[in-house]
mmCIF file of C-alpha atoms in Angstrom:
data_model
loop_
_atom_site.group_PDB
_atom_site.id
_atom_site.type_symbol
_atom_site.label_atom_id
_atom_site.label_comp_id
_atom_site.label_asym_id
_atom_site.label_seq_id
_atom_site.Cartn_x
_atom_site.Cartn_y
_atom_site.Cartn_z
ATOM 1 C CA UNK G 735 135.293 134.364 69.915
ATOM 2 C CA UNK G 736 136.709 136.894 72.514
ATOM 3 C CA UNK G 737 137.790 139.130 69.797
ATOM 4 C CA UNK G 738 141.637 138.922 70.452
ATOM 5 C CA UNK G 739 143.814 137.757 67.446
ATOM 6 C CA UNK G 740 147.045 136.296 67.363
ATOM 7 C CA UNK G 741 150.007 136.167 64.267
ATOM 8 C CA UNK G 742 151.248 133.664 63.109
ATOM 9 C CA UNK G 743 148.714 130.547 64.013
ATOM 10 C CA UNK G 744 152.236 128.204 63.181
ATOM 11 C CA UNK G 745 155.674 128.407 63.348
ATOM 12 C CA UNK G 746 158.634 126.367 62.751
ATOM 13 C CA UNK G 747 162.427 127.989 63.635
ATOM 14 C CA UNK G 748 165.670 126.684 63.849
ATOM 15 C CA UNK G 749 167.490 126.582 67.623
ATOM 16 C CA UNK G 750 169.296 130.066 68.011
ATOM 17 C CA UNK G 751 167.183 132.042 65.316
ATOM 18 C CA UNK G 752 164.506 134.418 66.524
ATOM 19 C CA UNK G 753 160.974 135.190 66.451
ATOM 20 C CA UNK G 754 158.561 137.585 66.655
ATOM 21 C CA UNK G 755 154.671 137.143 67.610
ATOM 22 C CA UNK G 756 151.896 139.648 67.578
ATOM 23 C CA UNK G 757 148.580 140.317 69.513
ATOM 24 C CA UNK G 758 145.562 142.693 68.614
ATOM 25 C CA UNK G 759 143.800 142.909 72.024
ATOM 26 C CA UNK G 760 140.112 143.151 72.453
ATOM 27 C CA UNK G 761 138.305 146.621 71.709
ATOM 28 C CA UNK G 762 138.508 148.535 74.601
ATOM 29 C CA UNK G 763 141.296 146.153 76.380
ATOM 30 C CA UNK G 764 144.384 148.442 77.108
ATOM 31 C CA UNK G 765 146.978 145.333 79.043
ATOM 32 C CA UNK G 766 148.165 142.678 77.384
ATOM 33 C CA UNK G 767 149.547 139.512 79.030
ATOM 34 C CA UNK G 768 151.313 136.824 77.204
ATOM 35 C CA UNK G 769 151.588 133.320 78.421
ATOM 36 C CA UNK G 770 153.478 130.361 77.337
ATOM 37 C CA UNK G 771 151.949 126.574 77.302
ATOM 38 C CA UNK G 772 153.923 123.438 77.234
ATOM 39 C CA UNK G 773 152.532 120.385 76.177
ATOM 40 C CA UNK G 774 150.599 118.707 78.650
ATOM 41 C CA UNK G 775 151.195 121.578 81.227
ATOM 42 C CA UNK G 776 149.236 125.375 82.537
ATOM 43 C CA UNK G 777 150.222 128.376 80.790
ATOM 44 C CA UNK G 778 152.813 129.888 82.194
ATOM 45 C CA UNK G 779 153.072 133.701 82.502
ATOM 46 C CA UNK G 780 155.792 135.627 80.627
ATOM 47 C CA UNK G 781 155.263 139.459 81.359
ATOM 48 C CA UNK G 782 152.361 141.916 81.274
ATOM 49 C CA UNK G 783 152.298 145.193 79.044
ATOM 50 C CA UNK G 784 149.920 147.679 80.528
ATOM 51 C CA UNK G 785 150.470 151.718 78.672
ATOM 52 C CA UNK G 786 153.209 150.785 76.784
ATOM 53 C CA UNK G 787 155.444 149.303 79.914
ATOM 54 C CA UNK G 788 155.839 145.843 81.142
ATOM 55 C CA UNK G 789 153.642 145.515 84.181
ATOM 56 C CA UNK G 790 154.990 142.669 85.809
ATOM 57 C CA UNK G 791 157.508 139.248 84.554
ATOM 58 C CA UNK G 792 157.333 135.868 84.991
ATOM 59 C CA UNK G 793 160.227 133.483 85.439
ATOM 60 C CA UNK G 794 161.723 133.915 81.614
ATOM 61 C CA UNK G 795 165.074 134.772 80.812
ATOM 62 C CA UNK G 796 165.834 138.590 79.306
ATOM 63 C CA UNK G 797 165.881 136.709 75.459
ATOM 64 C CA UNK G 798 162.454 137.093 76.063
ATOM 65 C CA UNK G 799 161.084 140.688 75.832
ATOM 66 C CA UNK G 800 157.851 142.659 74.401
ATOM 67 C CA UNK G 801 156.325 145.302 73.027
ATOM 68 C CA UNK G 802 153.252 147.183 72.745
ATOM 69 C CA UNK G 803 151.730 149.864 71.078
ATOM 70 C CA UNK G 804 149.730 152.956 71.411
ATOM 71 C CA UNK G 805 146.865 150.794 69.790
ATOM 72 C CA UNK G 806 147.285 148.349 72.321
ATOM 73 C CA UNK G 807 148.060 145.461 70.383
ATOM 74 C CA UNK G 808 152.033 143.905 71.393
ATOM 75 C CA UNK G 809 154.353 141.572 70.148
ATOM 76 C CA UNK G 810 156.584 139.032 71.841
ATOM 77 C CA UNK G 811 160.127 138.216 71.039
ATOM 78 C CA UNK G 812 162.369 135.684 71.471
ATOM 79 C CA UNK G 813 165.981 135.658 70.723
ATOM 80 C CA UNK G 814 168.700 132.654 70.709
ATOM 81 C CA UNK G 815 166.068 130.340 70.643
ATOM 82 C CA UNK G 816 166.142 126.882 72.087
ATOM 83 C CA UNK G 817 164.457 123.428 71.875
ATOM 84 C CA UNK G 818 162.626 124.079 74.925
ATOM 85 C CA UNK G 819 161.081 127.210 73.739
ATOM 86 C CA UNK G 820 158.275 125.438 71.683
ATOM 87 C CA UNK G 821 155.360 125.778 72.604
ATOM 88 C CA UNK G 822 152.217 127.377 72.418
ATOM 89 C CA UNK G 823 152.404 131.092 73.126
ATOM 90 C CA UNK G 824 148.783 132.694 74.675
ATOM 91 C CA UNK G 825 148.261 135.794 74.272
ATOM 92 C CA UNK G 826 145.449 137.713 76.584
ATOM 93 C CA UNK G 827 143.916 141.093 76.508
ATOM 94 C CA UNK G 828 142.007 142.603 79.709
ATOM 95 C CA UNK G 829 141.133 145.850 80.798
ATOM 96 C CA UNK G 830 143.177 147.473 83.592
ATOM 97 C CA UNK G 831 141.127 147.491 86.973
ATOM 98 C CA UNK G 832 137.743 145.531 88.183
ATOM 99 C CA UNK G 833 137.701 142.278 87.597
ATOM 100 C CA UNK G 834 140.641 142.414 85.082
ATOM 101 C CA UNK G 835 139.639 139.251 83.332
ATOM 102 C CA UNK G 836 141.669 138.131 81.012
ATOM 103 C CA UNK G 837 140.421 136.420 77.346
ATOM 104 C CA UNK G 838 142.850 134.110 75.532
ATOM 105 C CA UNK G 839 143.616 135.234 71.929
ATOM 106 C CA UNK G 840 143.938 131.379 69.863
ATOM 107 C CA UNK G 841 147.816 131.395 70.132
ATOM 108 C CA UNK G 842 151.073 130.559 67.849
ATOM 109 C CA UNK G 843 152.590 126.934 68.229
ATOM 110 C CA UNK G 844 156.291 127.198 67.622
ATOM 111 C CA UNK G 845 158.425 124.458 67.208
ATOM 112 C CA UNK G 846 162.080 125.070 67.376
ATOM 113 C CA UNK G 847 163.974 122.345 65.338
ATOM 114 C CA UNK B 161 156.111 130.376 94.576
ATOM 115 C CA UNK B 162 152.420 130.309 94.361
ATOM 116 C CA UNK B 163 150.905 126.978 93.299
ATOM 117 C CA UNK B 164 147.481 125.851 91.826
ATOM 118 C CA UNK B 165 146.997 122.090 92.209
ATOM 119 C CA UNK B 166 144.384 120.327 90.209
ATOM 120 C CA UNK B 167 144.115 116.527 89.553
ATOM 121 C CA UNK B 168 145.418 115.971 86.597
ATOM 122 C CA UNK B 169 143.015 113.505 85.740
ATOM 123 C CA UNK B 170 141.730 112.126 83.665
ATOM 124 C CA UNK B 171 138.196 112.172 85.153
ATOM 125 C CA UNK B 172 135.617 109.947 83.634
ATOM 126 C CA UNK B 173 132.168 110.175 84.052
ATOM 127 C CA UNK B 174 128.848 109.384 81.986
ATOM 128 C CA UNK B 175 126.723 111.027 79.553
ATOM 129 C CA UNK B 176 124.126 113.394 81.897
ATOM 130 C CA UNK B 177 126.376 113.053 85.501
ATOM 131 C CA UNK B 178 127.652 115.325 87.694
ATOM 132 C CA UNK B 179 131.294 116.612 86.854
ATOM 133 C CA UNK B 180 133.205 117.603 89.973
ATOM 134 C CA UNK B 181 136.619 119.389 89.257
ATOM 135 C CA UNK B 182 139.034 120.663 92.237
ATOM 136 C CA UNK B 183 141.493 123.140 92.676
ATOM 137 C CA UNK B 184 144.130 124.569 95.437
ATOM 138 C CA UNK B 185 146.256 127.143 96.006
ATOM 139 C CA UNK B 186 148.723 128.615 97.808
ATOM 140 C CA UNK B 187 148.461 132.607 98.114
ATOM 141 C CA UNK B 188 146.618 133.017 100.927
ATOM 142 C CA UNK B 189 146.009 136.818 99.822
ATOM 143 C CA UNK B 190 144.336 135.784 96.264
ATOM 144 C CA UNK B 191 141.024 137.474 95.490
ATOM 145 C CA UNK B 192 139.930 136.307 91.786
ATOM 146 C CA UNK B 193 139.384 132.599 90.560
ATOM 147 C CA UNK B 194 138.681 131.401 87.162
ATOM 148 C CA UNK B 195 138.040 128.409 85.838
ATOM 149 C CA UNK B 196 139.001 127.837 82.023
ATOM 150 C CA UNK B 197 138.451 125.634 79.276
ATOM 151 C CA UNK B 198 140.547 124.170 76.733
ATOM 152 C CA UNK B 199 139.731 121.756 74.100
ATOM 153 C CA UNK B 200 142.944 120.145 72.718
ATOM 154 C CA UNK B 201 144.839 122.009 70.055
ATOM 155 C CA UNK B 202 143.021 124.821 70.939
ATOM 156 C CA UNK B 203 143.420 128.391 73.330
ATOM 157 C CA UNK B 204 141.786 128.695 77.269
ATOM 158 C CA UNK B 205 138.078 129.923 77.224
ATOM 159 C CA UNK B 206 136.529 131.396 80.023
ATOM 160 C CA UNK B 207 133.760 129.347 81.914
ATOM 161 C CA UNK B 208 133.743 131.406 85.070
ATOM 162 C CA UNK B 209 135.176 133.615 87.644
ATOM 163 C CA UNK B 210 134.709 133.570 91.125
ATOM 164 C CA UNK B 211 135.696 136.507 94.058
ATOM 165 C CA UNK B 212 133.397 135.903 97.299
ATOM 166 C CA UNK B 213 133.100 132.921 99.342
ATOM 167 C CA UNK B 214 130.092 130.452 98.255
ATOM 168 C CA UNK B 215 129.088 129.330 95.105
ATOM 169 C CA UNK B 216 128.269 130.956 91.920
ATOM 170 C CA UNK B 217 126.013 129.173 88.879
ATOM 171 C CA UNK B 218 126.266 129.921 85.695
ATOM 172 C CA UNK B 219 123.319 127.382 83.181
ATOM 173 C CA UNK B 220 125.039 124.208 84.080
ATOM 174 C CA UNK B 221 128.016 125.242 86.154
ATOM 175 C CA UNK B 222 129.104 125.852 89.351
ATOM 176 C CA UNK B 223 131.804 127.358 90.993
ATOM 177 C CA UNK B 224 132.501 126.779 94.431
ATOM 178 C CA UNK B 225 134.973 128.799 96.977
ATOM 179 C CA UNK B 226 136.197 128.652 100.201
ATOM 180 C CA UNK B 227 139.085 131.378 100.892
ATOM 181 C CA UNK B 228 139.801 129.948 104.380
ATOM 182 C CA UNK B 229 140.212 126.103 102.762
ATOM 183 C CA UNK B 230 142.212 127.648 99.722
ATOM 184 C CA UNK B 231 139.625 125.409 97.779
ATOM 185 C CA UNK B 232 138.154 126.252 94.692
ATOM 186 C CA UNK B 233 135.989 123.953 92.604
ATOM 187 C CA UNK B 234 133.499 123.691 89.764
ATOM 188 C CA UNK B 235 130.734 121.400 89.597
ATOM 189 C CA UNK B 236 129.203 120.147 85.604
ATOM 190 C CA UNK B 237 125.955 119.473 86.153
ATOM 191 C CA UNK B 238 124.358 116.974 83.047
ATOM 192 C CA UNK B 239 127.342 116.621 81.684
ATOM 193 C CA UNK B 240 127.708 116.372 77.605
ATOM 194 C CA UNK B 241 130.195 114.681 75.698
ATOM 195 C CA UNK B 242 131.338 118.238 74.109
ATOM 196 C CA UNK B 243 132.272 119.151 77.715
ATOM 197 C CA UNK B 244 135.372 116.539 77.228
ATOM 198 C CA UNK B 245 137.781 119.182 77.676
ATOM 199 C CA UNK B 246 141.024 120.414 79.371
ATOM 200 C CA UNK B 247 140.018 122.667 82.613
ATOM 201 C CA UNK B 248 142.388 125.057 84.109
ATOM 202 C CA UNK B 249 142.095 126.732 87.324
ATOM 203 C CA UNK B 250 143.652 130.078 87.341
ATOM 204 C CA UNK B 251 144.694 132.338 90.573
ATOM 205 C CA UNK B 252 145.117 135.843 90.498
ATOM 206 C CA UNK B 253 147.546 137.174 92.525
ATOM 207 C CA UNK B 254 147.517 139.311 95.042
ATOM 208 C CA UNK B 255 150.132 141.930 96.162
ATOM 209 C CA UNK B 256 153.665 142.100 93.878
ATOM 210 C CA UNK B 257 151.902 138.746 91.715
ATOM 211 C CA UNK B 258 148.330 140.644 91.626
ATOM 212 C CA UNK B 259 148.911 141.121 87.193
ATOM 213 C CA UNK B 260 149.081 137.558 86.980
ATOM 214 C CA UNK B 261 147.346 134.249 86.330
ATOM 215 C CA UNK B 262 148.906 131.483 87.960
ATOM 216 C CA UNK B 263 147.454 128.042 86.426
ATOM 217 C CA UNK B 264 147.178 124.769 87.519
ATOM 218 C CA UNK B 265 148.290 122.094 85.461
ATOM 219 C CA UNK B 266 144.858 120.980 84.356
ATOM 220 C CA UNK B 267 141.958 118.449 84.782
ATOM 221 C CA UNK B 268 141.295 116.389 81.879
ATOM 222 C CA UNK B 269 137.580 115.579 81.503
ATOM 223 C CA UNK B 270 136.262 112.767 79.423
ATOM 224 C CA UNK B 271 132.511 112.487 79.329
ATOM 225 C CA UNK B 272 131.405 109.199 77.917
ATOM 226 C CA UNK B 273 127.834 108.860 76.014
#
């Protein structure tokens, strides 16, 4: 267990509704990066949140955009969704500087219908 | 782009042999390896990071690295059947990338007792 949670473990939405996911990083993990994981395929990085600002995006559209708090934990939204947005979404907490290694939270599986 | 390559597998091998799993990339600047787990339906789990030439063990695995090759491996020594698993390579970046993982696609491992 590496301490990181993830809400919800499921999800089912309909193409153009939107979701919301949420994190709780790792005691004493202050950056936050959330991934995304097709089937069959690496996860592929969405953005970083590091003090309450995004660190650093990944190829994703604007639709997707974050959040995260002065507690650390972050969420993930999507907006307009679309078929090719399920997936399973990682997040993973690390601690800014050394080795920054980063520990996978279990993740959400959407499926957009 | 950066790239990880792995073999996508699947590699076979028998109860209590050597497991041999290989990864490239292409950011010649990279300083941080690690090699992941996954069991299916499930999240990444770290088995190992790597930063300095040579190898590293770890019980019954090592990770190999050669920065001037671009080569990174990691060798399963008496391999189980619970080590059937997904592996991931994962690159950190270095310069504008340095926040982020970059995955390969996976090896799929399939020990057989």
């Amino acid at each position: 267990e590496t301490g990181v949670t993830q809400s919800p473990t499921h999800l089912i939405k309909t193409r153009g509704q939107q979701v919301t996911l949420r994190c709780s990083s790792q005691s004493g993990h202050n950056t936050v990066s959330w991934y995304q994981q097709a089937l069959g395929q690496g996860p592929q990085f969405i953005f970083q949140y590091y003090r309450e600002e995004e660190n650093g995006r990944g190829n994703f559209p604007p639709r997707f955009s974050g959040l995260q708090f002065p507690n650390y934990s972050s969420e993930l939204n999507v907006n307009a969704l679309e078929l090719d947005d399920s997936a399973l979404y990682l997040c993973a907490s690390s601690f800014q500087g050394a080795s920054e290694t980063q520990y996978f939270g279990p993740g959400t599986r959407l499926l957009v219908l | 782009q950066k790239e990880v390559e792995q073999n996508s597998g699947p590699l076979s091998v028998p109860e209590g042999a050597i497991a041999s799993l290989n990864c490239t990339y292409s950011d010649r600047g990279s300083q941080s390896f690690f090699w992941y787990r996954q069991y299916s339906g499930k999240s990444p789990e770290l088995i190992m990071s790597i930063y300095s030439n040579g190898d590293k063990e770890d019980g019954r695995f090592t990770a190999q690295l050669n920065k001037a090759s671009q080569y990174v491996s990691l060798l399963i020594r008496d391999s189980q059947p619970s080590d059937s698993a997904t592996y991931l390579c994962a690159v950190k970046g270095s310069g504008a990338g340095s926040y982020q993982l970059t995955f390969g696609k996976g090896t799929k491992l399939s020990v057989i007792p």
